[in-house]
Amino acid sequence: MHETSIAKQILDAVLEKAEGAGAKRVARVRGWVAESESLSPSSIALHFEAHARGTPAEGASLELDLKHLSARCSCGVVYKPEHHILLCPKCSGTDGELLGTPGLGVDSIEIE
């Protein structure tokens, strides 16, 4: 499952930052996941919880917002891509440029 490796990567990054800050415990992690990634924020959070057992992040909440992306066609139309396909609804062009940041990111880490 893709979500488990993503959750582990998030946890590793969070623990590295927390250790660098001298934190004893991680209380909360806030971030985002791009809609285009076909990932479930709630599934990632469950895997994060499982991976965090026995670490300073045990019991920490992982709050991920779903970030909606849009695309801009060379004809100038801005649209929301459907099913990961950059197809302009006006001219049927396929040379759209993805606007925003795909993937996922961590915005903040609350430590104690």
mmCIF file of N, CA and C in Angstrom:
data_model
loop_
_atom_site.group_PDB
_atom_site.id
_atom_site.type_symbol
_atom_site.label_atom_id
_atom_site.label_comp_id
_atom_site.label_asym_id
_atom_site.label_seq_id
_atom_site.Cartn_x
_atom_site.Cartn_y
_atom_site.Cartn_z
ATOM 1 N N MET A 1 0.850 -1.187 0.000
ATOM 2 C CA MET A 1 0.000 0.000 0.000
ATOM 3 C C MET A 1 0.891 1.243 0.000
ATOM 4 N N HIS A 2 0.592 2.163 -0.875
ATOM 5 C CA HIS A 2 1.379 3.380 -1.048
ATOM 6 C C HIS A 2 1.329 4.282 0.192
ATOM 7 N N GLU A 3 0.180 4.324 0.850
ATOM 8 C CA GLU A 3 0.015 5.207 2.002
ATOM 9 C C GLU A 3 0.964 4.861 3.147
ATOM 10 N N THR A 4 1.284 3.586 3.321
ATOM 11 C CA THR A 4 2.153 3.205 4.435
ATOM 12 C C THR A 4 3.571 3.740 4.244
ATOM 13 N N SER A 5 4.087 3.703 3.022
ATOM 14 C CA SER A 5 5.437 4.238 2.798
ATOM 15 C C SER A 5 5.448 5.758 2.918
ATOM 16 N N ILE A 6 4.370 6.404 2.507
ATOM 17 C CA ILE A 6 4.274 7.863 2.646
ATOM 18 C C ILE A 6 4.237 8.237 4.128
ATOM 19 N N ALA A 7 3.431 7.499 4.903
ATOM 20 C CA ALA A 7 3.329 7.766 6.341
ATOM 21 C C ALA A 7 4.682 7.594 7.018
ATOM 22 N N LYS A 8 5.424 6.577 6.617
ATOM 23 C CA LYS A 8 6.754 6.330 7.196
ATOM 24 C C LYS A 8 7.710 7.457 6.838
ATOM 25 N N GLN A 9 7.646 7.954 5.610
ATOM 26 C CA GLN A 9 8.502 9.076 5.205
ATOM 27 C C GLN A 9 8.176 10.332 6.003
ATOM 28 N N ILE A 10 6.886 10.587 6.206
ATOM 29 C CA ILE A 10 6.477 11.750 7.003
ATOM 30 C C ILE A 10 7.003 11.596 8.426
ATOM 31 N N LEU A 11 6.800 10.415 9.006
ATOM 32 C CA LEU A 11 7.255 10.168 10.378
ATOM 33 C C LEU A 11 8.760 10.365 10.503
ATOM 34 N N ASP A 12 9.525 9.811 9.580
ATOM 35 C CA ASP A 12 10.984 9.948 9.635
ATOM 36 C C ASP A 12 11.404 11.415 9.599
ATOM 37 N N ALA A 13 10.770 12.196 8.730
ATOM 38 C CA ALA A 13 11.101 13.625 8.628
ATOM 39 C C ALA A 13 10.719 14.366 9.904
ATOM 40 N N VAL A 14 9.559 14.035 10.458
ATOM 41 C CA VAL A 14 9.083 14.672 11.689
ATOM 42 C C VAL A 14 10.012 14.341 12.854
ATOM 43 N N LEU A 15 10.395 13.080 12.982
ATOM 44 C CA LEU A 15 11.279 12.678 14.083
ATOM 45 C C LEU A 15 12.650 13.334 13.965
ATOM 46 N N GLU A 16 13.139 13.477 12.753
ATOM 47 C CA GLU A 16 14.431 14.144 12.550
ATOM 48 C C GLU A 16 14.361 15.606 12.992
ATOM 49 N N LYS A 17 13.282 16.293 12.613
ATOM 50 C CA LYS A 17 13.116 17.701 13.014
ATOM 51 C C LYS A 17 12.943 17.813 14.528
ATOM 52 N N ALA A 18 12.151 16.924 15.102
ATOM 53 C CA ALA A 18 11.905 16.962 16.546
ATOM 54 C C ALA A 18 13.190 16.711 17.327
ATOM 55 N N GLU A 19 13.972 15.736 16.882
ATOM 56 C CA GLU A 19 15.242 15.438 17.549
ATOM 57 C C GLU A 19 16.189 16.631 17.449
ATOM 58 N N GLY A 20 16.231 17.253 16.288
ATOM 59 C CA GLY A 20 17.085 18.426 16.090
ATOM 60 C C GLY A 20 16.697 19.593 16.975
ATOM 61 N N ALA A 21 15.406 19.650 17.340
ATOM 62 C CA ALA A 21 14.917 20.724 18.207
ATOM 63 C C ALA A 21 14.976 20.338 19.681
ATOM 64 N N GLY A 22 15.438 19.126 19.976
ATOM 65 C CA GLY A 22 15.533 18.681 21.362
ATOM 66 C C GLY A 22 14.196 18.320 21.975
ATOM 67 N N ALA A 23 13.212 17.997 21.153
ATOM 68 C CA ALA A 23 11.872 17.683 21.649
ATOM 69 C C ALA A 23 11.821 16.284 22.247
ATOM 70 N N LYS A 24 11.024 16.149 23.284
ATOM 71 C CA LYS A 24 10.817 14.844 23.903
ATOM 72 C C LYS A 24 9.607 14.142 23.291
ATOM 73 N N ARG A 25 8.684 14.950 22.768
ATOM 74 C CA ARG A 25 7.444 14.387 22.244
ATOM 75 C C ARG A 25 6.912 15.235 21.104
ATOM 76 N N VAL A 26 6.306 14.575 20.124
ATOM 77 C CA VAL A 26 5.604 15.252 19.029
ATOM 78 C C VAL A 26 4.116 15.153 19.342
ATOM 79 N N ALA A 27 3.434 16.287 19.372
ATOM 80 C CA ALA A 27 2.015 16.292 19.704
ATOM 81 C C ALA A 27 1.119 16.314 18.466
ATOM 82 N N ARG A 28 1.533 17.088 17.445
ATOM 83 C CA ARG A 28 0.668 17.226 16.273
ATOM 84 C C ARG A 28 1.494 17.566 15.045
ATOM 85 N N VAL A 29 1.067 17.033 13.920
ATOM 86 C CA VAL A 29 1.689 17.329 12.634
ATOM 87 C C VAL A 29 0.579 17.779 11.692
ATOM 88 N N ARG A 30 0.796 18.911 11.036
ATOM 89 C CA ARG A 30 -0.188 19.421 10.071
ATOM 90 C C ARG A 30 0.467 19.507 8.709
ATOM 91 N N GLY A 31 -0.274 19.093 7.691
ATOM 92 C CA GLY A 31 0.268 19.131 6.342
ATOM 93 C C GLY A 31 -0.820 19.050 5.295
ATOM 94 N N TRP A 32 -0.408 18.694 4.091
ATOM 95 C CA TRP A 32 -1.348 18.637 2.972
ATOM 96 C C TRP A 32 -0.937 17.532 2.003
ATOM 97 N N VAL A 33 -1.912 17.081 1.256
ATOM 98 C CA VAL A 33 -1.679 16.122 0.182
ATOM 99 C C VAL A 33 -2.459 16.612 -1.035
ATOM 100 N N ALA A 34 -1.813 16.591 -2.189
ATOM 101 C CA ALA A 34 -2.455 17.054 -3.414
ATOM 102 C C ALA A 34 -3.499 16.045 -3.877
ATOM 103 N N GLU A 35 -4.620 16.576 -4.304
ATOM 104 C CA GLU A 35 -5.719 15.749 -4.783
ATOM 105 C C GLU A 35 -5.269 14.834 -5.925
ATOM 106 N N SER A 36 -4.343 15.286 -6.722
ATOM 107 C CA SER A 36 -3.897 14.521 -7.890
ATOM 108 C C SER A 36 -3.129 13.258 -7.529
ATOM 109 N N GLU A 37 -2.744 13.117 -6.291
ATOM 110 C CA GLU A 37 -1.938 11.964 -5.885
ATOM 111 C C GLU A 37 -2.766 10.709 -5.602
ATOM 112 N N SER A 38 -4.082 10.820 -5.594
ATOM 113 C CA SER A 38 -4.971 9.682 -5.314
ATOM 114 C C SER A 38 -4.635 9.009 -3.988
ATOM 115 N N LEU A 39 -4.301 9.817 -3.009
ATOM 116 C CA LEU A 39 -3.988 9.307 -1.679
ATOM 117 C C LEU A 39 -5.111 9.681 -0.726
ATOM 118 N N SER A 40 -5.335 8.856 0.249
ATOM 119 C CA SER A 40 -6.349 9.118 1.254
ATOM 120 C C SER A 40 -5.693 9.698 2.508
ATOM 121 N N PRO A 41 -6.000 10.970 2.840
ATOM 122 C CA PRO A 41 -5.422 11.553 4.056
ATOM 123 C C PRO A 41 -5.722 10.733 5.311
ATOM 124 N N SER A 42 -6.937 10.188 5.413
ATOM 125 C CA SER A 42 -7.276 9.414 6.614
ATOM 126 C C SER A 42 -6.489 8.102 6.662
ATOM 127 N N SER A 43 -6.248 7.495 5.514
ATOM 128 C CA SER A 43 -5.452 6.267 5.477
ATOM 129 C C SER A 43 -3.996 6.551 5.843
ATOM 130 N N ILE A 44 -3.459 7.654 5.342
ATOM 131 C CA ILE A 44 -2.088 8.034 5.688
ATOM 132 C C ILE A 44 -1.981 8.255 7.196
ATOM 133 N N ALA A 45 -2.993 8.910 7.774
ATOM 134 C CA ALA A 45 -2.987 9.177 9.218
ATOM 135 C C ALA A 45 -2.999 7.874 10.022
ATOM 136 N N LEU A 46 -3.766 6.887 9.579
ATOM 137 C CA LEU A 46 -3.797 5.593 10.277
ATOM 138 C C LEU A 46 -2.441 4.897 10.210
ATOM 139 N N HIS A 47 -1.805 4.936 9.056
ATOM 140 C CA HIS A 47 -0.484 4.322 8.912
ATOM 141 C C HIS A 47 0.565 5.086 9.728
ATOM 142 N N PHE A 48 0.431 6.405 9.776
ATOM 143 C CA PHE A 48 1.332 7.230 10.582
ATOM 144 C C PHE A 48 1.231 6.806 12.045
ATOM 145 N N GLU A 49 -0.004 6.647 12.520
ATOM 146 C CA GLU A 49 -0.235 6.241 13.910
ATOM 147 C C GLU A 49 0.434 4.898 14.201
ATOM 148 N N ALA A 50 0.312 3.962 13.283
ATOM 149 C CA ALA A 50 0.919 2.638 13.478
ATOM 150 C C ALA A 50 2.448 2.720 13.500
ATOM 151 N N HIS A 51 3.023 3.465 12.572
ATOM 152 C CA HIS A 51 4.487 3.599 12.513
ATOM 153 C C HIS A 51 5.042 4.376 13.714
ATOM 154 N N ALA A 52 4.229 5.260 14.293
ATOM 155 C CA ALA A 52 4.695 6.124 15.383
ATOM 156 C C ALA A 52 4.770 5.408 16.728
ATOM 157 N N ARG A 53 4.167 4.235 16.831
ATOM 158 C CA ARG A 53 4.195 3.504 18.113
ATOM 159 C C ARG A 53 5.633 3.269 18.558
ATOM 160 N N GLY A 54 5.894 3.602 19.823
ATOM 161 C CA GLY A 54 7.223 3.403 20.384
ATOM 162 C C GLY A 54 8.214 4.504 20.052
ATOM 163 N N THR A 55 7.740 5.579 19.428
ATOM 164 C CA THR A 55 8.609 6.716 19.088
ATOM 165 C C THR A 55 8.103 7.958 19.823
ATOM 166 N N PRO A 56 8.857 9.057 19.807
ATOM 167 C CA PRO A 56 8.373 10.296 20.418
ATOM 168 C C PRO A 56 7.106 10.849 19.752
ATOM 169 N N ALA A 57 6.738 10.300 18.590
ATOM 170 C CA ALA A 57 5.521 10.755 17.904
ATOM 171 C C ALA A 57 4.310 9.880 18.225
ATOM 172 N N GLU A 58 4.488 8.907 19.126
ATOM 173 C CA GLU A 58 3.346 8.069 19.494
ATOM 174 C C GLU A 58 2.252 8.944 20.093
ATOM 175 N N GLY A 59 1.043 8.780 19.600
ATOM 176 C CA GLY A 59 -0.088 9.574 20.078
ATOM 177 C C GLY A 59 -0.252 10.908 19.375
ATOM 178 N N ALA A 60 0.699 11.274 18.529
ATOM 179 C CA ALA A 60 0.595 12.544 17.798
ATOM 180 C C ALA A 60 -0.501 12.442 16.744
ATOM 181 N N SER A 61 -1.206 13.533 16.550
ATOM 182 C CA SER A 61 -2.207 13.543 15.489
ATOM 183 C C SER A 61 -1.557 14.024 14.194
ATOM 184 N N LEU A 62 -1.959 13.427 13.098
ATOM 185 C CA LEU A 62 -1.520 13.848 11.771
ATOM 186 C C LEU A 62 -2.744 14.391 11.061
ATOM 187 N N GLU A 63 -2.726 15.685 10.784
ATOM 188 C CA GLU A 63 -3.851 16.342 10.125
ATOM 189 C C GLU A 63 -3.416 16.761 8.728
ATOM 190 N N LEU A 64 -4.006 16.120 7.727
ATOM 191 C CA LEU A 64 -3.665 16.413 6.338
ATOM 192 C C LEU A 64 -4.870 17.013 5.627
ATOM 193 N N ASP A 65 -4.668 18.159 5.008
ATOM 194 C CA ASP A 65 -5.701 18.780 4.190
ATOM 195 C C ASP A 65 -5.532 18.315 2.751
ATOM 196 N N LEU A 66 -6.647 18.164 2.061
ATOM 197 C CA LEU A 66 -6.618 17.809 0.653
ATOM 198 C C LEU A 66 -6.486 19.095 -0.157
ATOM 199 N N LYS A 67 -5.443 19.177 -0.948
ATOM 200 C CA LYS A 67 -5.153 20.381 -1.733
ATOM 201 C C LYS A 67 -5.614 20.152 -3.176
ATOM 202 N N HIS A 68 -6.524 21.002 -3.620
ATOM 203 C CA HIS A 68 -7.045 20.888 -4.978
ATOM 204 C C HIS A 68 -6.108 21.596 -5.948
ATOM 205 N N LEU A 69 -5.805 20.932 -7.035
ATOM 206 C CA LEU A 69 -4.920 21.497 -8.045
ATOM 207 C C LEU A 69 -5.719 21.895 -9.277
ATOM 208 N N SER A 70 -5.171 22.812 -10.038
ATOM 209 C CA SER A 70 -5.780 23.203 -11.299
ATOM 210 C C SER A 70 -4.697 23.219 -12.366
ATOM 211 N N ALA A 71 -5.135 23.369 -13.604
ATOM 212 C CA ALA A 71 -4.204 23.400 -14.731
ATOM 213 C C ALA A 71 -4.564 24.578 -15.633
ATOM 214 N N ARG A 72 -3.572 25.043 -16.379
ATOM 215 C CA ARG A 72 -3.798 26.125 -17.339
ATOM 216 C C ARG A 72 -3.389 25.629 -18.720
ATOM 217 N N CYS A 73 -4.312 25.757 -19.658
ATOM 218 C CA CYS A 73 -4.060 25.359 -21.041
ATOM 219 C C CYS A 73 -3.377 26.510 -21.779
ATOM 220 N N SER A 74 -2.717 26.190 -22.877
ATOM 221 C CA SER A 74 -2.079 27.238 -23.683
ATOM 222 C C SER A 74 -3.116 28.174 -24.298
ATOM 223 N N CYS A 75 -4.380 27.753 -24.343
ATOM 224 C CA CYS A 75 -5.437 28.634 -24.851
ATOM 225 C C CYS A 75 -5.891 29.629 -23.784
ATOM 226 N N GLY A 76 -5.370 29.479 -22.550
ATOM 227 C CA GLY A 76 -5.662 30.422 -21.478
ATOM 228 C C GLY A 76 -6.676 29.950 -20.456
ATOM 229 N N VAL A 77 -7.364 28.877 -20.715
ATOM 230 C CA VAL A 77 -8.386 28.379 -19.798
ATOM 231 C C VAL A 77 -7.728 27.704 -18.587
ATOM 232 N N VAL A 78 -8.222 28.043 -17.394
ATOM 233 C CA VAL A 78 -7.785 27.381 -16.162
ATOM 234 C C VAL A 78 -8.893 26.401 -15.786
ATOM 235 N N TYR A 79 -8.519 25.167 -15.523
ATOM 236 C CA TYR A 79 -9.507 24.130 -15.251
ATOM 237 C C TYR A 79 -8.970 23.130 -14.227
ATOM 238 N N LYS A 80 -9.885 22.322 -13.710
ATOM 239 C CA LYS A 80 -9.512 21.276 -12.757
ATOM 240 C C LYS A 80 -9.343 19.969 -13.537
ATOM 241 N N PRO A 81 -8.137 19.404 -13.545
ATOM 242 C CA PRO A 81 -7.927 18.144 -14.266
ATOM 243 C C PRO A 81 -8.765 17.020 -13.656
ATOM 244 N N GLU A 82 -9.294 16.179 -14.511
ATOM 245 C CA GLU A 82 -10.077 15.040 -14.035
ATOM 246 C C GLU A 82 -9.310 13.755 -14.290
ATOM 247 N N HIS A 83 -9.286 12.904 -13.296
ATOM 248 C CA HIS A 83 -8.652 11.581 -13.409
ATOM 249 C C HIS A 83 -7.194 11.668 -13.847
ATOM 250 N N HIS A 84 -6.472 12.659 -13.362
ATOM 251 C CA HIS A 84 -5.034 12.815 -13.628
ATOM 252 C C HIS A 84 -4.721 13.100 -15.098
ATOM 253 N N ILE A 85 -5.710 13.568 -15.842
ATOM 254 C CA ILE A 85 -5.503 13.838 -17.267
ATOM 255 C C ILE A 85 -5.600 15.338 -17.514
ATOM 256 N N LEU A 86 -4.553 15.890 -18.130
ATOM 257 C CA LEU A 86 -4.561 17.306 -18.488
ATOM 258 C C LEU A 86 -5.202 17.441 -19.864
ATOM 259 N N LEU A 87 -6.522 17.608 -19.870
ATOM 260 C CA LEU A 87 -7.283 17.755 -21.104
ATOM 261 C C LEU A 87 -8.170 18.980 -20.968
ATOM 262 N N CYS A 88 -7.897 19.991 -21.772
ATOM 263 C CA CYS A 88 -8.633 21.252 -21.691
ATOM 264 C C CYS A 88 -10.096 21.040 -22.074
ATOM 265 N N PRO A 89 -11.020 21.503 -21.235
ATOM 266 C CA PRO A 89 -12.438 21.341 -21.539
ATOM 267 C C PRO A 89 -12.905 22.262 -22.673
ATOM 268 N N LYS A 90 -12.115 23.281 -23.015
ATOM 269 C CA LYS A 90 -12.510 24.223 -24.070
ATOM 270 C C LYS A 90 -11.984 23.799 -25.442
ATOM 271 N N CYS A 91 -10.668 23.549 -25.532
ATOM 272 C CA CYS A 91 -10.066 23.279 -26.849
ATOM 273 C C CYS A 91 -9.569 21.843 -27.002
ATOM 274 N N SER A 92 -9.713 21.037 -25.954
ATOM 275 C CA SER A 92 -9.231 19.647 -25.929
ATOM 276 C C SER A 92 -7.712 19.535 -26.025
ATOM 277 N N GLY A 93 -7.018 20.641 -25.753
ATOM 278 C CA GLY A 93 -5.558 20.620 -25.746
ATOM 279 C C GLY A 93 -5.024 19.764 -24.613
ATOM 280 N N THR A 94 -3.866 19.174 -24.838
ATOM 281 C CA THR A 94 -3.250 18.316 -23.822
ATOM 282 C C THR A 94 -1.933 18.891 -23.319
ATOM 283 N N ASP A 95 -1.692 20.158 -23.628
ATOM 284 C CA ASP A 95 -0.430 20.786 -23.222
ATOM 285 C C ASP A 95 -0.599 21.645 -21.974
ATOM 286 N N GLY A 96 -1.521 21.240 -21.099
ATOM 287 C CA GLY A 96 -1.777 22.003 -19.886
ATOM 288 C C GLY A 96 -0.593 22.014 -18.936
ATOM 289 N N GLU A 97 -0.530 23.077 -18.164
ATOM 290 C CA GLU A 97 0.513 23.229 -17.142
ATOM 291 C C GLU A 97 -0.155 23.097 -15.784
ATOM 292 N N LEU A 98 0.347 22.198 -14.960
ATOM 293 C CA LEU A 98 -0.211 22.000 -13.630
ATOM 294 C C LEU A 98 0.136 23.195 -12.755
ATOM 295 N N LEU A 99 -0.873 23.763 -12.103
ATOM 296 C CA LEU A 99 -0.679 24.901 -11.203
ATOM 297 C C LEU A 99 -0.714 24.381 -9.771
ATOM 298 N N GLY A 100 0.163 24.867 -8.948
ATOM 299 C CA GLY A 100 0.233 24.385 -7.573
ATOM 300 C C GLY A 100 1.329 23.352 -7.438
ATOM 301 N N THR A 101 1.406 22.766 -6.279
ATOM 302 C CA THR A 101 2.463 21.807 -5.984
ATOM 303 C C THR A 101 1.879 20.414 -5.825
ATOM 304 N N PRO A 102 2.234 19.481 -6.714
ATOM 305 C CA PRO A 102 1.764 18.111 -6.522
ATOM 306 C C PRO A 102 2.510 17.451 -5.362
ATOM 307 N N GLY A 103 1.997 16.331 -4.922
ATOM 308 C CA GLY A 103 2.662 15.600 -3.843
ATOM 309 C C GLY A 103 2.042 15.890 -2.496
ATOM 310 N N LEU A 104 2.893 16.016 -1.494
ATOM 311 C CA LEU A 104 2.432 16.312 -0.147
ATOM 312 C C LEU A 104 3.510 17.084 0.584
ATOM 313 N N GLY A 105 3.119 17.685 1.688
ATOM 314 C CA GLY A 105 4.080 18.460 2.461
ATOM 315 C C GLY A 105 3.648 18.600 3.906
ATOM 316 N N VAL A 106 4.599 18.940 4.749
ATOM 317 C CA VAL A 106 4.340 19.181 6.171
ATOM 318 C C VAL A 106 4.443 20.679 6.408
ATOM 319 N N ASP A 107 3.378 21.262 6.956
ATOM 320 C CA ASP A 107 3.353 22.697 7.238
ATOM 321 C C ASP A 107 3.885 23.021 8.629
ATOM 322 N N SER A 108 3.525 22.192 9.619
ATOM 323 C CA SER A 108 3.968 22.491 10.982
ATOM 324 C C SER A 108 4.044 21.220 11.821
ATOM 325 N N ILE A 109 4.914 21.289 12.821
ATOM 326 C CA ILE A 109 5.086 20.195 13.777
ATOM 327 C C ILE A 109 5.005 20.807 15.168
ATOM 328 N N GLU A 110 4.068 20.318 15.970
ATOM 329 C CA GLU A 110 3.919 20.794 17.349
ATOM 330 C C GLU A 110 4.665 19.823 18.256
ATOM 331 N N ILE A 111 5.671 20.341 18.962
ATOM 332 C CA ILE A 111 6.503 19.488 19.813
ATOM 333 C C ILE A 111 6.436 19.942 21.266
ATOM 334 N N GLU A 112 6.840 19.056 22.142
ATOM 335 C CA GLU A 112 6.875 19.373 23.579
ATOM 336 C C GLU A 112 8.243 19.028 24.128
#
